[in-house]
């Protein structure tokens, strides 16, 4: 009788422990699904991420992942091209050191100061474009905003049209300037290529006027992002967060907007950002695409198409198309807001408005042709 009672207690205790284990397993499953739901439904720029894990994973070729998955699911091996898989020692070496023996930049990027700033991918290389001529982003010097840089007196023709471009009833093009104080040394006094009035916004307004000449309704943002950064105590690296507010507001106000262009000025010297074509001097252009959002391929397709059209008409004008992403860079440039969005670099610190306007004329002619083709396909 006593043995039977003891056995009953043991069984009851085991059942209770089993219940606790089952509850723990269920809790883990529920928590896992909740975490997956939260991480996959938040906006792209708010995703949880680890730069360390991202760095490790980015060092492994995609073909290797496909091969590993294919060992369990044969569907992934259908139509697979032959890829030479790494040895265990090679894979371990690359994962632990982040150095690819086939790519010297993976070593130099760590050892040479400033080299990592050029760690983007050249999708389409224009004439003379390589990793030494990649676009350079330079923030204004500390205290610049509180100082005054008087402009060099100019004739009205050289200054360019100062027109007030308002949004039409149904604008389809939006132009923004995330680094709105980027300026050009030939147009200002001093040796700092930033100015509160004579800057990249003037070129954006000129582009808007040219689009209007093709009967394309356009909205040009003249908001000073630099001022907003200063007022909020934000850093220069947060410029895209502020410009995102402007673009998002524009989309909410005008549902007709379809094409978005962020206009910039490069910091490379004149020999890299200038081309002489048919006896005329042009400020060269470059397209920059962010890779860190799911649909970047559509942005890339548009930029690549525009580059090729520029090359067909004015060989050497476009410096090419580059894609940027990964830890330590923006990698989005707000291009996730529209598949028809791109960042365009016009010229560099040593170009003047005359050279910039020539390039803008060609660029708007190419873009308007592309836009009209897209609109016809939508009908």
mmCIF file with all atom_site columns, C-alpha atoms in Angstrom, residues 1-16:
data_model
loop_
_atom_site.group_PDB
_atom_site.id
_atom_site.type_symbol
_atom_site.label_atom_id
_atom_site.label_alt_id
_atom_site.label_comp_id
_atom_site.label_asym_id
_atom_site.label_entity_id
_atom_site.label_seq_id
_atom_site.pdbx_PDB_ins_code
_atom_site.Cartn_x
_atom_site.Cartn_y
_atom_site.Cartn_z
_atom_site.occupancy
_atom_site.B_iso_or_equiv
_atom_site.pdbx_formal_charge
_atom_site.auth_seq_id
_atom_site.auth_comp_id
_atom_site.auth_asym_id
_atom_site.auth_atom_id
_atom_site.pdbx_PDB_model_num
ATOM 1  C CA . UNK A 1 1  ? 0.000 0.000  0.000   1.00 0.00 ? 1  UNK A CA 1
ATOM 2  C CA . UNK A 1 2  ? 2.829 2.331  0.909   1.00 0.00 ? 2  UNK A CA 1
ATOM 3  C CA . UNK A 1 3  ? 4.701 1.364  -2.266  1.00 0.00 ? 3  UNK A CA 1
ATOM 4  C CA . UNK A 1 4  ? 1.638 2.115  -4.359  1.00 0.00 ? 4  UNK A CA 1
ATOM 5  C CA . UNK A 1 5  ? 1.251 5.555  -2.775  1.00 0.00 ? 5  UNK A CA 1
ATOM 6  C CA . UNK A 1 6  ? 4.915 6.358  -3.373  1.00 0.00 ? 6  UNK A CA 1
ATOM 7  C CA . UNK A 1 7  ? 4.654 5.299  -6.991  1.00 0.00 ? 7  UNK A CA 1
ATOM 8  C CA . UNK A 1 8  ? 1.591 7.517  -7.458  1.00 0.00 ? 8  UNK A CA 1
ATOM 9  C CA . UNK A 1 9  ? 3.467 10.510 -6.053  1.00 0.00 ? 9  UNK A CA 1
ATOM 10 C CA . UNK A 1 10 ? 6.437 9.857  -8.325  1.00 0.00 ? 10 UNK A CA 1
ATOM 11 C CA . UNK A 1 11 ? 4.201 9.640  -11.385 1.00 0.00 ? 11 UNK A CA 1
ATOM 12 C CA . UNK A 1 12 ? 2.364 12.827 -10.376 1.00 0.00 ? 12 UNK A CA 1
ATOM 13 C CA . UNK A 1 13 ? 5.678 14.614 -9.914  1.00 0.00 ? 13 UNK A CA 1
ATOM 14 C CA . UNK A 1 14 ? 6.903 13.431 -13.319 1.00 0.00 ? 14 UNK A CA 1
ATOM 15 C CA . UNK A 1 15 ? 3.675 14.557 -14.979 1.00 0.00 ? 15 UNK A CA 1
ATOM 16 C CA . UNK A 1 16 ? 3.996 17.974 -13.360 1.00 0.00 ? 16 UNK A CA 1
#
